[in-house]
């Protein structure tokens, strides 16, 4: 049995809310509706909590130790970071969000990055082995 975070159908409410936020916002954008300042962040918290208002306790989802003093004056930075995170589906994770925020909402990002690096290293190894084989063949011909 696979882990809950590795399931094909996202079972956590946070992952479902993130995908639903992407779908709703893209649908509204496609229909030509006017979007709010941070449409993805707003849709995410609306899907997650059912409220249009984004509070400090909502933002604590990403950083549980966040205090009102830390948030004061930085609210727009937090909302922008959440908005970009969801809009890019976990590809871009800006500060002040913690580094694991993308993996919590979009676990497929970590898998995709790992597969890309594995494939890239395999291509490098193939190139190196072909080069060695070519050099050995040239030495055999010269001998």
MMTF fields as JSON, N, C-alpha, C and O atoms, coordinates in Angstrom:
{
  "mmtfVersion": "1.0.0",
  "mmtfProducer": "UNKNOWN",
  "numBonds": 571,
  "numAtoms": 572,
  "numGroups": 143,
  "numChains": 1,
  "numModels": 1,
  "chainsPerModel": [1],
  "groupsPerChain": [143],
  "chainIdList": ["A"],
  "bondAtomList": [4, 2, 8, 6, 12, 10, 16, 14, 20, 18, 24, 22, 28, 26, 32, 30, 36, 34, 40, 38, 44, 42, 48, 46, 52, 50, 56, 54, 60, 58, 64, 62, 68, 66, 72, 70, 76, 74, 80, 78, 84, 82, 88, 86, 92, 90, 96, 94, 100, 98, 104, 102, 108, 106, 112, 110, 116, 114, 120, 118, 124, 122, 128, 126, 132, 130, 136, 134, 140, 138, 144, 142, 148, 146, 152, 150, 156, 154, 160, 158, 164, 162, 168, 166, 172, 170, 176, 174, 180, 178, 184, 182, 188, 186, 192, 190, 196, 194, 200, 198, 204, 202, 208, 206, 212, 210, 216, 214, 220, 218, 224, 222, 228, 226, 232, 230, 236, 234, 240, 238, 244, 242, 248, 246, 252, 250, 256, 254, 260, 258, 264, 262, 268, 266, 272, 270, 276, 274, 280, 278, 284, 282, 288, 286, 292, 290, 296, 294, 300, 298, 304, 302, 308, 306, 312, 310, 316, 314, 320, 318, 324, 322, 328, 326, 332, 330, 336, 334, 340, 338, 344, 342, 348, 346, 352, 350, 356, 354, 360, 358, 364, 362, 368, 366, 372, 370, 376, 374, 380, 378, 384, 382, 388, 386, 392, 390, 396, 394, 400, 398, 404, 402, 408, 406, 412, 410, 416, 414, 420, 418, 424, 422, 428, 426, 432, 430, 436, 434, 440, 438, 444, 442, 448, 446, 452, 450, 456, 454, 460, 458, 464, 462, 468, 466, 472, 470, 476, 474, 480, 478, 484, 482, 488, 486, 492, 490, 496, 494, 500, 498, 504, 502, 508, 506, 512, 510, 516, 514, 520, 518, 524, 522, 528, 526, 532, 530, 536, 534, 540, 538, 544, 542, 548, 546, 552, 550, 556, 554, 560, 558, 564, 562, 568, 566],
  "bondOrderList": [1, 1, 1, 1, 1, 1, 1, 1, 1, 1, 1, 1, 1, 1, 1, 1, 1, 1, 1, 1, 1, 1, 1, 1, 1, 1, 1, 1, 1, 1, 1, 1, 1, 1, 1, 1, 1, 1, 1, 1, 1, 1, 1, 1, 1, 1, 1, 1, 1, 1, 1, 1, 1, 1, 1, 1, 1, 1, 1, 1, 1, 1, 1, 1, 1, 1, 1, 1, 1, 1, 1, 1, 1, 1, 1, 1, 1, 1, 1, 1, 1, 1, 1, 1, 1, 1, 1, 1, 1, 1, 1, 1, 1, 1, 1, 1, 1, 1, 1, 1, 1, 1, 1, 1, 1, 1, 1, 1, 1, 1, 1, 1, 1, 1, 1, 1, 1, 1, 1, 1, 1, 1, 1, 1, 1, 1, 1, 1, 1, 1, 1, 1, 1, 1, 1, 1, 1, 1, 1, 1, 1, 1],
  "groupList": [{"groupName": "UNK", "atomNameList": ["N", "CA", "C", "O"], "elementList": ["N", "C", "C", "O"], "formalChargeList": [0, 0, 0, 0], "bondAtomList": [1, 0, 2, 1, 3, 2], "bondOrderList": [1, 1, 2], "singleLetterCode": "X", "chemCompType": "L-PEPTIDE LINKING"}],
  "groupTypeList": [0, 0, 0, 0, 0, 0, 0, 0, 0, 0, 0, 0, 0, 0, 0, 0, 0, 0, 0, 0, 0, 0, 0, 0, 0, 0, 0, 0, 0, 0, 0, 0, 0, 0, 0, 0, 0, 0, 0, 0, 0, 0, 0, 0, 0, 0, 0, 0, 0, 0, 0, 0, 0, 0, 0, 0, 0, 0, 0, 0, 0, 0, 0, 0, 0, 0, 0, 0, 0, 0, 0, 0, 0, 0, 0, 0, 0, 0, 0, 0, 0, 0, 0, 0, 0, 0, 0, 0, 0, 0, 0, 0, 0, 0, 0, 0, 0, 0, 0, 0, 0, 0, 0, 0, 0, 0, 0, 0, 0, 0, 0, 0, 0, 0, 0, 0, 0, 0, 0, 0, 0, 0, 0, 0, 0, 0, 0, 0, 0, 0, 0, 0, 0, 0, 0, 0, 0, 0, 0, 0, 0, 0, 0],
  "groupIdList": [1, 2, 3, 4, 5, 6, 7, 8, 9, 10, 11, 12, 13, 14, 15, 16, 17, 18, 19, 20, 21, 22, 23, 24, 25, 26, 27, 28, 29, 30, 31, 32, 33, 34, 35, 36, 37, 38, 39, 40, 41, 42, 43, 44, 45, 46, 47, 48, 49, 50, 51, 52, 53, 54, 55, 56, 57, 58, 59, 60, 61, 62, 63, 64, 65, 66, 67, 68, 69, 70, 71, 72, 73, 74, 75, 76, 77, 78, 79, 80, 81, 82, 83, 84, 85, 86, 87, 88, 89, 90, 91, 92, 93, 94, 95, 96, 97, 98, 99, 100, 101, 102, 103, 104, 105, 106, 107, 108, 109, 110, 111, 112, 113, 114, 115, 116, 117, 118, 119, 120, 121, 122, 123, 124, 125, 126, 127, 128, 129, 130, 131, 132, 133, 134, 135, 136, 137, 138, 139, 140, 141, 142, 143],
  "secStructList": [7, 7, 7, 4, 4, 4, 7, 1, 1, 7, 7, 1, 2, 2, 2, 2, 2, 2, 2, 2, 2, 2, 2, 2, 2, 2, 2, 2, 2, 2, 2, 6, 7, 7, 7, 7, 6, 6, 2, 2, 2, 2, 2, 2, 2, 2, 2, 2, 2, 1, 7, 1, 1, 7, 7, 2, 2, 2, 2, 6, 6, 6, 7, 6, 6, 7, 7, 2, 2, 2, 2, 6, 6, 6, 2, 2, 2, 2, 2, 2, 2, 2, 2, 2, 2, 2, 2, 6, 6, 6, 1, 7, 7, 7, 6, 6, 1, 7, 6, 6, 2, 2, 2, 2, 2, 7, 6, 2, 2, 2, 2, 2, 2, 2, 2, 2, 2, 2, 2, 2, 2, 2, 2, 2, 2, 2, 2, 2, 2, 2, 2, 2, 2, 2, 2, 2, 2, 2, 2, 2, 2, 2, 7],
  "xCoordList": [0.842, 0.0, 0.892, 1.854, 0.594, 1.419, 1.068, -0.024, 2.03, 1.807, 0.735, 0.522, 0.08, -1.018, -0.564, -1.291, 0.633, 1.129, 1.612, 1.822, 1.796, 2.273, 1.142, 1.408, -0.099, -1.239, -1.473, -1.141, -2.048, -2.351, -3.449, -3.391, -4.438, -5.491, -5.113, -4.984, -4.932, -4.504, -5.546, -6.703, -5.116, -6.037, -6.049, -7.031, -4.987, -4.982, -5.824, -5.874, -6.465, -7.329, -6.522, -7.023, -5.276, -4.431, -4.095, -4.149, -3.751, -3.433, -4.665, -4.578, -5.796, -7.032, -7.374, -7.796, -7.193, -7.487, -6.557, -6.988, -5.293, -4.345, -4.739, -4.749, -5.063, -5.449, -6.782, -6.967, -7.697, -8.982, -8.79, -9.461, -7.875, -7.593, -7.029, -7.403, -6.135, -5.577, -6.687, -6.774, -7.532, -8.612, -9.603, -9.985, -10.02, -10.987, -10.422, -11.102, -9.182, -8.585, -8.363, -8.617, -7.892, -7.702, -9.034, -9.111, -10.062, -11.391, -11.879, -12.399, -11.711, -12.135, -11.322, -11.866, -10.022, -9.167, -9.583, -9.622, -9.893, -10.308, -11.646, -11.865, -12.534, -13.834, -13.738, -14.704, -12.587, -12.401, -12.873, -13.021, -13.113, -13.545, -12.392, -11.222, -12.742, -11.748, -11.248, -12.037, -9.932, -9.342, -8.914, -8.576, -8.931, -8.506, -6.992, -6.322, -6.467, -5.041, -4.183, -3.197, -4.55, -3.846, -4.854, -5.325, -5.192, -6.303, -6.05, -6.958, -4.844, -4.563, -4.553, -5.094, -3.938, -3.905, -5.314, -5.682, -6.098, -7.472, -8.305, -9.063, -8.165, -8.925, -8.462, -9.276, -7.163, -6.641, -7.231, -7.74, -7.162, -7.678, -9.198, -9.764, -9.863, -11.319, -11.694, -12.639, -10.959, -11.227, -10.846, -11.49, -9.811, -9.327, -10.209, -10.536, -10.597, -11.32, -12.759, -13.554, -13.1, -14.449, -14.666, -15.787, -13.616, -13.745, -12.975, -11.9, -13.523, -12.845, -11.74, -10.814, -11.836, -10.876, -9.68, -9.851, -8.474, -7.254, -6.69, -6.312, -6.638, -6.195, -4.797, -4.206, -4.295, -2.995, -3.002, -2.027, -4.086, -4.155, -4.139, -3.644, -4.668, -4.596, -3.149, -2.707, -2.419, -1.026, -0.128, 0.958, -0.574, 0.2, 0.232, 0.996, -0.581, -0.506, 0.905, 1.425, 1.524, 2.856, 3.956, 4.998, 3.737, 4.73, 3.998, 3.536, 3.883, 3.105, 3.588, 2.8, 4.859, 5.39, 5.22, 5.743, 4.511, 4.317, 3.53, 2.469, 4.061, 3.385, 2.808, 3.146, 1.93, 1.309, 2.356, 2.233, 3.388, 4.446, 5.245, 5.615, 5.507, 6.239, 5.408, 5.947, 4.104, 3.222, 2.972, 2.759, 2.998, 2.689, 3.628, 4.849, 3.056, 3.831, 4.3, 4.732, 4.222, 4.68, 3.544, 3.781, 2.328, 1.175, 1.134, 0.873, 1.391, 1.348, 2.465, 2.279, 3.636, 4.717, 4.315, 4.578, 3.674, 3.221, 2.182, 2.266, 1.211, 0.155, 0.716, 0.298, 1.659, 2.288, 3.044, 2.961, 3.781, 4.54, 3.61, 3.895, 2.502, 1.531, 0.91, 0.722, 0.594, -0.009, 0.92, 0.48, 2.19, 3.155, 3.364, 3.47, 3.424, 3.599, 2.482, 2.742, 1.254, 0.119, -0.009, -0.349, 0.259, 0.169, 1.165, 0.84, 2.367, 3.388, 3.31, 4.149, 2.32, 2.084, 3.313, 3.687, 3.934, 5.046, 6.416, 7.414, 6.5, 7.797, 8.607, 9.831, 7.938, 8.616, 8.118, 6.917, 9.055, 8.717, 9.532, 10.731, 8.88, 9.558, 9.601, 8.785, 10.563, 10.573, 9.415, 9.117, 8.775, 9.076, 8.562, 8.613, 8.072, 7.583, 8.748, 9.844, 8.522, 9.583, 9.824, 8.957, 10.99, 11.381, 10.517, 10.414, 9.889, 9.085, 7.632, 6.825, 7.288, 5.896, 5.446, 4.312, 6.325, 5.971, 5.743, 4.822, 6.578, 6.44, 5.175, 4.597, 4.744, 3.531, 2.289, 1.376, 2.254, 1.069, 1.154, 0.142, 2.35, 2.545, 3.683, 4.804, 3.423, 4.496, 5.087, 6.189, 4.387, 4.91, 6.101, 6.879, 6.257, 7.372, 8.698, 9.633, 8.78, 10.011, 10.335, 11.492, 9.332, 9.532, 10.021, 10.942, 9.406, 9.773, 11.22, 11.965, 11.618, 12.988, 13.978, 15.023, 13.651, 14.521, 14.65, 15.747, 13.54, 13.583, 14.38, 15.109, 14.249, 15.017, 16.512, 17.29, 16.917, 18.346, 18.859, 19.984, 18.048, 18.445, 18.612, 19.573, 17.68, 17.747, 18.957, 19.635, 19.222, 20.363, 21.672, 22.563, 21.795, 23.027, 23.162, 24.276, 22.05, 22.103, 22.588, 23.365, 22.136, 22.592, 24.08, 24.787, 24.558, 25.983, 26.801, 27.84, 26.335, 27.05, 27.054, 28.063, 25.955, 25.907, 26.904, 27.606, 26.955, 27.878, 29.316, 30.127, 29.629, 30.976, 31.343, 32.453, 30.418, 30.712, 30.846, 31.68, 30.049, 30.192, 31.546, 32.201, 31.953, 33.237, 34.387, 35.335, 34.305, 35.345, 35.372, 36.447, 34.209, 34.142, 34.742, 35.448, 34.466, 35.014, 36.541, 37.235, 37.058, 38.509, 39.163, 40.227, 38.529, 39.07, 39.069, 40.007, 38.029, 37.944, 39.027, 39.626, 39.282, 40.325, 41.708, 42.56, 41.932, 43.218, 43.399, 44.496, 42.314, 42.39, 42.686, 43.443, 42.113, 42.374, 43.811, 44.459, 44.3, 45.66, 46.701, 47.807, 46.382, 47.323, 47.385, 48.122],
  "yCoordList": [-1.171, 0.0, 1.242, 1.306, 2.209, 3.404, 4.392, 4.369, 5.257, 6.279, 7.244, 7.424, 7.848, 8.755, 9.931, 10.362, 10.452, 11.59, 11.184, 12.051, 9.883, 9.399, 8.867, 8.373, 8.952, 8.4, 9.157, 10.337, 8.463, 9.102, 10.144, 11.205, 9.848, 10.812, 11.466, 10.781, 12.792, 13.431, 13.247, 13.642, 12.647, 12.363, 13.453, 13.586, 14.227, 15.269, 16.452, 16.768, 17.079, 18.22, 19.37, 20.11, 19.524, 20.611, 20.418, 21.367, 19.191, 18.922, 19.093, 19.655, 18.614, 18.781, 20.255, 20.687, 21.03, 22.466, 23.164, 24.058, 22.771, 23.39, 23.111, 24.025, 21.859, 21.526, 22.174, 22.616, 22.229, 22.874, 24.374, 24.963, 24.988, 26.415, 26.689, 27.67, 25.829, 25.989, 25.877, 26.699, 24.865, 24.649, 25.811, 26.289, 26.267, 27.366, 28.651, 29.349, 28.963, 30.213, 30.181, 31.17, 29.056, 28.946, 29.03, 29.613, 28.456, 28.53, 29.977, 30.433, 30.695, 32.1, 32.947, 33.836, 32.672, 33.419, 33.137, 34.049, 31.877, 31.483, 32.127, 32.487, 32.269, 32.888, 34.4, 35.053, 34.961, 36.398, 37.166, 38.386, 36.481, 37.156, 37.943, 37.606, 38.987, 39.769, 38.962, 38.396, 38.915, 38.144, 39.074, 40.235, 38.557, 39.317, 39.531, 39.088, 40.209, 40.517, 39.246, 39.12, 38.33, 37.053, 35.935, 35.316, 35.668, 34.753, 33.309, 32.649, 32.819, 31.424, 31.238, 30.258, 32.177, 32.092, 32.194, 31.44, 33.123, 33.273, 32.032, 31.599, 31.457, 30.248, 29.067, 28.236, 28.987, 27.893, 27.937, 26.932, 29.096, 29.184, 29.082, 28.597, 29.534, 29.386, 27.908, 27.458, 27.153, 25.716, 24.962, 23.976, 25.421, 24.73, 25.0, 24.082, 26.273, 26.665, 27.091, 27.14, 27.396, 27.849, 29.328, 29.817, 30.046, 31.473, 32.281, 31.874, 33.411, 34.284, 35.1, 35.56, 35.277, 36.089, 35.222, 34.125, 35.714, 34.977, 35.55, 36.72, 34.718, 35.181, 34.653, 33.891, 35.082, 34.625, 33.116, 32.431, 32.61, 31.161, 30.385, 29.259, 30.963, 30.316, 30.239, 29.205, 31.339, 31.365, 30.491, 30.098, 30.189, 29.292, 27.869, 27.036, 27.588, 26.284, 26.062, 24.948, 27.125, 27.023, 27.142, 26.497, 27.963, 28.134, 28.256, 29.343, 27.165, 27.172, 28.174, 28.611, 28.545, 29.473, 30.938, 31.816, 31.216, 32.59, 33.395, 32.969, 34.56, 35.426, 36.635, 36.924, 37.335, 38.533, 39.604, 40.342, 39.692, 40.688, 40.379, 41.287, 39.101, 38.712, 38.948, 39.262, 38.796, 38.968, 40.435, 40.801, 41.27, 42.688, 43.312, 43.264, 43.884, 44.518, 43.548, 43.974, 42.264, 41.255, 40.423, 39.454, 40.788, 39.998, 39.849, 38.762, 40.941, 40.868, 39.972, 39.296, 39.96, 39.066, 37.606, 36.773, 37.305, 35.94, 35.522, 34.433, 36.388, 36.053, 35.914, 35.037, 36.779, 36.685, 35.361, 34.698, 34.975, 33.722, 32.516, 31.592, 32.521, 31.423, 31.406, 30.342, 32.588, 32.697, 32.124, 31.358, 32.491, 31.999, 30.494, 29.774, 30.023, 28.591, 27.782, 26.766, 28.224, 27.473, 27.683, 26.752, 28.896, 29.161, 28.307, 27.805, 28.141, 27.345, 25.869, 25.075, 25.507, 24.124, 23.526, 22.38, 24.335, 23.867, 24.033, 23.707, 24.527, 24.695, 25.82, 25.722, 26.895, 28.053, 28.239, 28.361, 28.259, 28.464, 29.652, 29.531, 30.794, 32.025, 32.18, 31.606, 32.965, 33.357, 34.306, 35.083, 34.3, 33.761, 32.343, 31.868, 31.655, 30.286, 29.349, 29.535, 28.346, 27.364, 26.505, 26.397, 25.904, 25.131, 23.923, 23.498, 23.357, 22.155, 22.459, 21.536, 23.713, 24.079, 23.469, 23.005, 23.468, 22.909, 21.407, 20.875, 20.723, 19.272, 18.893, 17.835, 19.738, 19.439, 19.532, 18.714, 20.528, 20.714, 19.938, 19.454, 19.821, 19.167, 18.148, 18.44, 16.965, 15.983, 15.478, 14.93, 15.649, 15.188, 16.019, 15.561, 17.229, 18.085, 17.433, 17.404, 16.916, 16.272, 15.073, 14.874, 14.279, 13.12, 13.56, 12.961, 14.606, 15.089, 15.59, 15.302, 16.328, 16.838, 15.685, 15.688, 14.713, 13.55, 12.77, 12.344, 12.58, 11.846, 12.602, 11.989, 13.918, 14.703, 14.565, 14.374, 14.662, 14.554, 13.143, 12.981, 12.122, 10.748, 10.546, 9.917, 11.077, 10.95, 11.704, 11.222, 12.877, 13.667, 12.943, 12.915, 12.36, 11.628, 10.381, 10.007, 9.733, 8.57, 8.976, 8.252, 10.129, 10.61, 10.929, 10.644, 11.515, 11.825, 10.538, 10.458, 9.542, 8.261, 7.585, 6.999, 7.658, 7.081, 7.777, 7.134, 9.084, 9.849, 9.454, 9.261, 9.335, 8.972, 7.566, 7.346, 6.613, 5.236, 5.143, 4.384, 5.892, 5.906, 6.486, 5.996, 7.531, 8.161, 7.187, 7.102, 6.462, 5.478, 4.355, 3.914, 3.893, 2.824, 3.29, 2.532, 4.518, 5.071, 5.154, 4.812, 5.611, 5.706, 4.324, 4.159, 3.33, 1.965, 1.407, 0.717, 1.7, 1.234, 1.879, 1.217, 3.162, 3.856, 3.305, 3.178, 2.975, 2.388, 1.018, 0.668, 0.243, -1.094, -0.996, -1.809, -0.035, 0.152, 0.611, 0.179, 1.489, 2.013, 0.94, 1.007, -0.02, -1.079, -2.075, -3.057],
  "zCoordList": [0.0, 0.0, 0.0, 0.766, -0.832, -0.931, 0.17, 0.738, 0.448, 1.465, 0.994, -0.205, 1.934, 1.62, 0.761, -0.135, 1.028, 0.257, -1.13, -1.978, -1.385, -2.675, -3.555, -4.65, -3.11, -3.833, -5.135, -5.249, -6.113, -7.392, -7.242, -7.863, -6.427, -6.128, -4.81, -3.795, -4.81, -3.563, -2.465, -2.61, -1.381, -0.305, 0.757, 1.488, 0.856, 1.873, 1.397, 0.209, 2.337, 2.015, 1.426, 0.579, 1.87, 1.373, -0.104, -0.886, -0.482, -1.883, -2.766, -3.858, -2.298, -3.059, -3.214, -4.286, -2.144, -2.206, -3.189, -3.917, -3.222, -4.149, -5.597, -6.421, -5.912, -7.288, -7.66, -8.794, -6.711, -6.966, -7.201, -8.048, -6.453, -6.626, -8.014, -8.657, -8.473, -9.821, -10.858, -11.77, -10.72, -11.691, -11.699, -12.767, -10.523, -10.447, -11.03, -11.783, -10.683, -11.153, -12.658, -13.345, -13.17, -14.619, -15.359, -16.441, -14.787, -15.395, -15.433, -16.45, -14.326, -14.279, -15.255, -15.911, -15.351, -16.277, -17.721, -18.547, -18.023, -19.372, -19.742, -20.899, -18.764, -19.013, -19.133, -19.529, -18.795, -18.898, -17.681, -17.743, -16.581, -15.358, -14.745, -14.929, -14.021, -13.311, -12.121, -11.364, -11.966, -10.881, -9.753, -9.984, -8.545, -7.373, -7.419, -8.352, -6.408, -6.39, -6.315, -7.04, -5.461, -5.34, -5.581, -4.627, -6.839, -7.122, -6.692, -6.188, -6.885, -6.525, -5.012, -4.499, -4.3, -2.834, -2.267, -1.367, -2.793, -2.319, -2.57, -1.701, -3.76, -4.086, -3.238, -2.838, -2.963, -2.138, -0.734, -0.239, -0.096, 1.268, 1.301, 2.28, 0.237, 0.169, 0.058, 0.705, -0.758, -0.886, 0.382, 0.74, 1.052, 2.247, 3.459, 4.211, 3.649, 4.864, 4.626, 5.565, 3.4, 3.104, 3.339, 3.201, 3.69, 3.979, 2.942, 2.502, 2.56, 1.6, 2.265, 1.596, 3.558, 4.302, 4.69, 5.223, 4.422, 4.746, 6.04, 6.103, 7.061, 8.378, 8.695, 7.93, 9.84, 10.316, 10.539, 10.226, 11.07, 11.31, 9.99, 9.949, 8.925, 7.61, 7.123, 6.622, 7.276, 6.827, 7.697, 7.272, 8.9, 9.771, 9.222, 9.708, 8.226, 7.562, 7.024, 7.077, 6.508, 5.928, 6.97, 6.849, 7.994, 9.051, 10.381, 10.73, 11.127, 12.37, 13.41, 14.249, 13.375, 14.377, 13.988, 14.674, 12.915, 12.445, 13.472, 13.929, 13.826, 14.796, 14.082, 12.934, 14.787, 14.218, 13.927, 12.95, 14.771, 14.555, 13.291, 12.547, 13.054, 11.844, 10.59, 9.529, 10.714, 9.561, 9.246, 8.09, 10.274, 10.1, 9.067, 9.215, 8.043, 6.983, 5.909, 4.838, 6.177, 5.219, 4.654, 3.932, 4.971, 4.54, 3.019, 2.503, 2.31, 0.847, 0.309, -0.703, 0.981, 0.555, 0.726, -0.141, 1.853, 2.103, 1.064, 0.497, 0.821, -0.136, -1.55, -2.307, -1.899, -3.217, -3.347, -4.381, -2.301, -2.334, -2.462, -3.224, -1.721, -1.814, -3.206, -3.796, -3.728, -5.053, -6.13, -6.987, -6.084, -7.072, -6.916, -7.908, -5.675, -5.421, -6.068, -6.713, -5.898, -6.437, -7.944, -8.675, -8.408, -9.847, -10.63, -11.706, -10.1, -10.785, -10.417, -10.842, -9.643, -9.216, -8.545, -8.797, -7.679, -6.871, -7.484, -6.84, -8.701, -9.357, -8.725, -8.636, -8.282, -7.703, -6.281, -6.041, -5.339, -3.928, -3.431, -3.181, -3.291, -2.902, -1.388, -0.667, -0.921, 0.482, 0.7, -0.207, 1.781, 3.099, 3.338, 4.473, 2.314, 2.511, 2.815, 2.287, 3.658, 3.909, 2.669, 1.801, 2.594, 1.418, 1.135, -0.016, 2.161, 1.946, 1.596, 1.483, 1.424, 1.121, -0.205, -0.324, -1.191, -2.498, -2.4, -3.019, -1.624, -1.489, -0.731, -0.983, 0.187, 0.948, 0.074, 0.194, -0.804, -1.645, -2.956, -3.462, -3.497, -4.791, -4.676, -5.094, -4.12, -3.942, -5.258, -5.266, -6.341, -7.63, -8.091, -8.928, -7.564, -7.963, -7.578, -8.378, -6.368, -5.91, -6.801, -7.173, -7.142, -8.01, -9.386, -9.94, -9.937, -11.264, -11.277, -12.214, -10.253, -10.181, -10.064, -10.715, -9.242, -9.069, -10.376, -10.734, -11.089, -12.357, -13.413, -14.193, -13.445, -14.413, -14.157, -15.092, -12.893, -12.584, -12.868, -13.342, -12.586, -12.878, -14.383, -14.826, -15.161, -16.616, -17.167, -18.075, -16.619, -17.076, -16.789, -17.638, -15.603, -15.281, -16.151, -16.518, -16.486, -17.375, -18.763, -19.386, -19.251, -20.557, -20.541, -21.508, -19.456, -19.34, -19.341, -19.996, -18.611, -18.567, -19.942, -20.332, -20.672, -22.02, -22.939, -23.719, -22.833, -23.665, -23.345, -24.251, -22.068, -21.646, -22.121, -22.607, -21.984, -22.404, -23.924, -24.416, -24.671, -26.136, -26.531, -27.451, -25.823, -26.113, -25.83, -26.611, -24.724, -24.405, -25.438, -25.846, -25.86, -26.857, -28.18, -28.844, -28.557, -29.794, -29.717, -30.675, -28.573, -28.406, -28.448, -29.045, -27.816, -27.832, -29.249, -29.649, -30.001, -31.388, -32.242, -33.09, -32.025, -32.781, -32.443, -33.322, -31.16, -30.765, -31.407, -31.843, -31.463, -32.062, -33.554, -34.086, -34.221, -35.657, -35.898, -36.851, -35.027, -35.187, -34.908, -35.444, -34.105, -33.757, -34.875, -34.788]
}
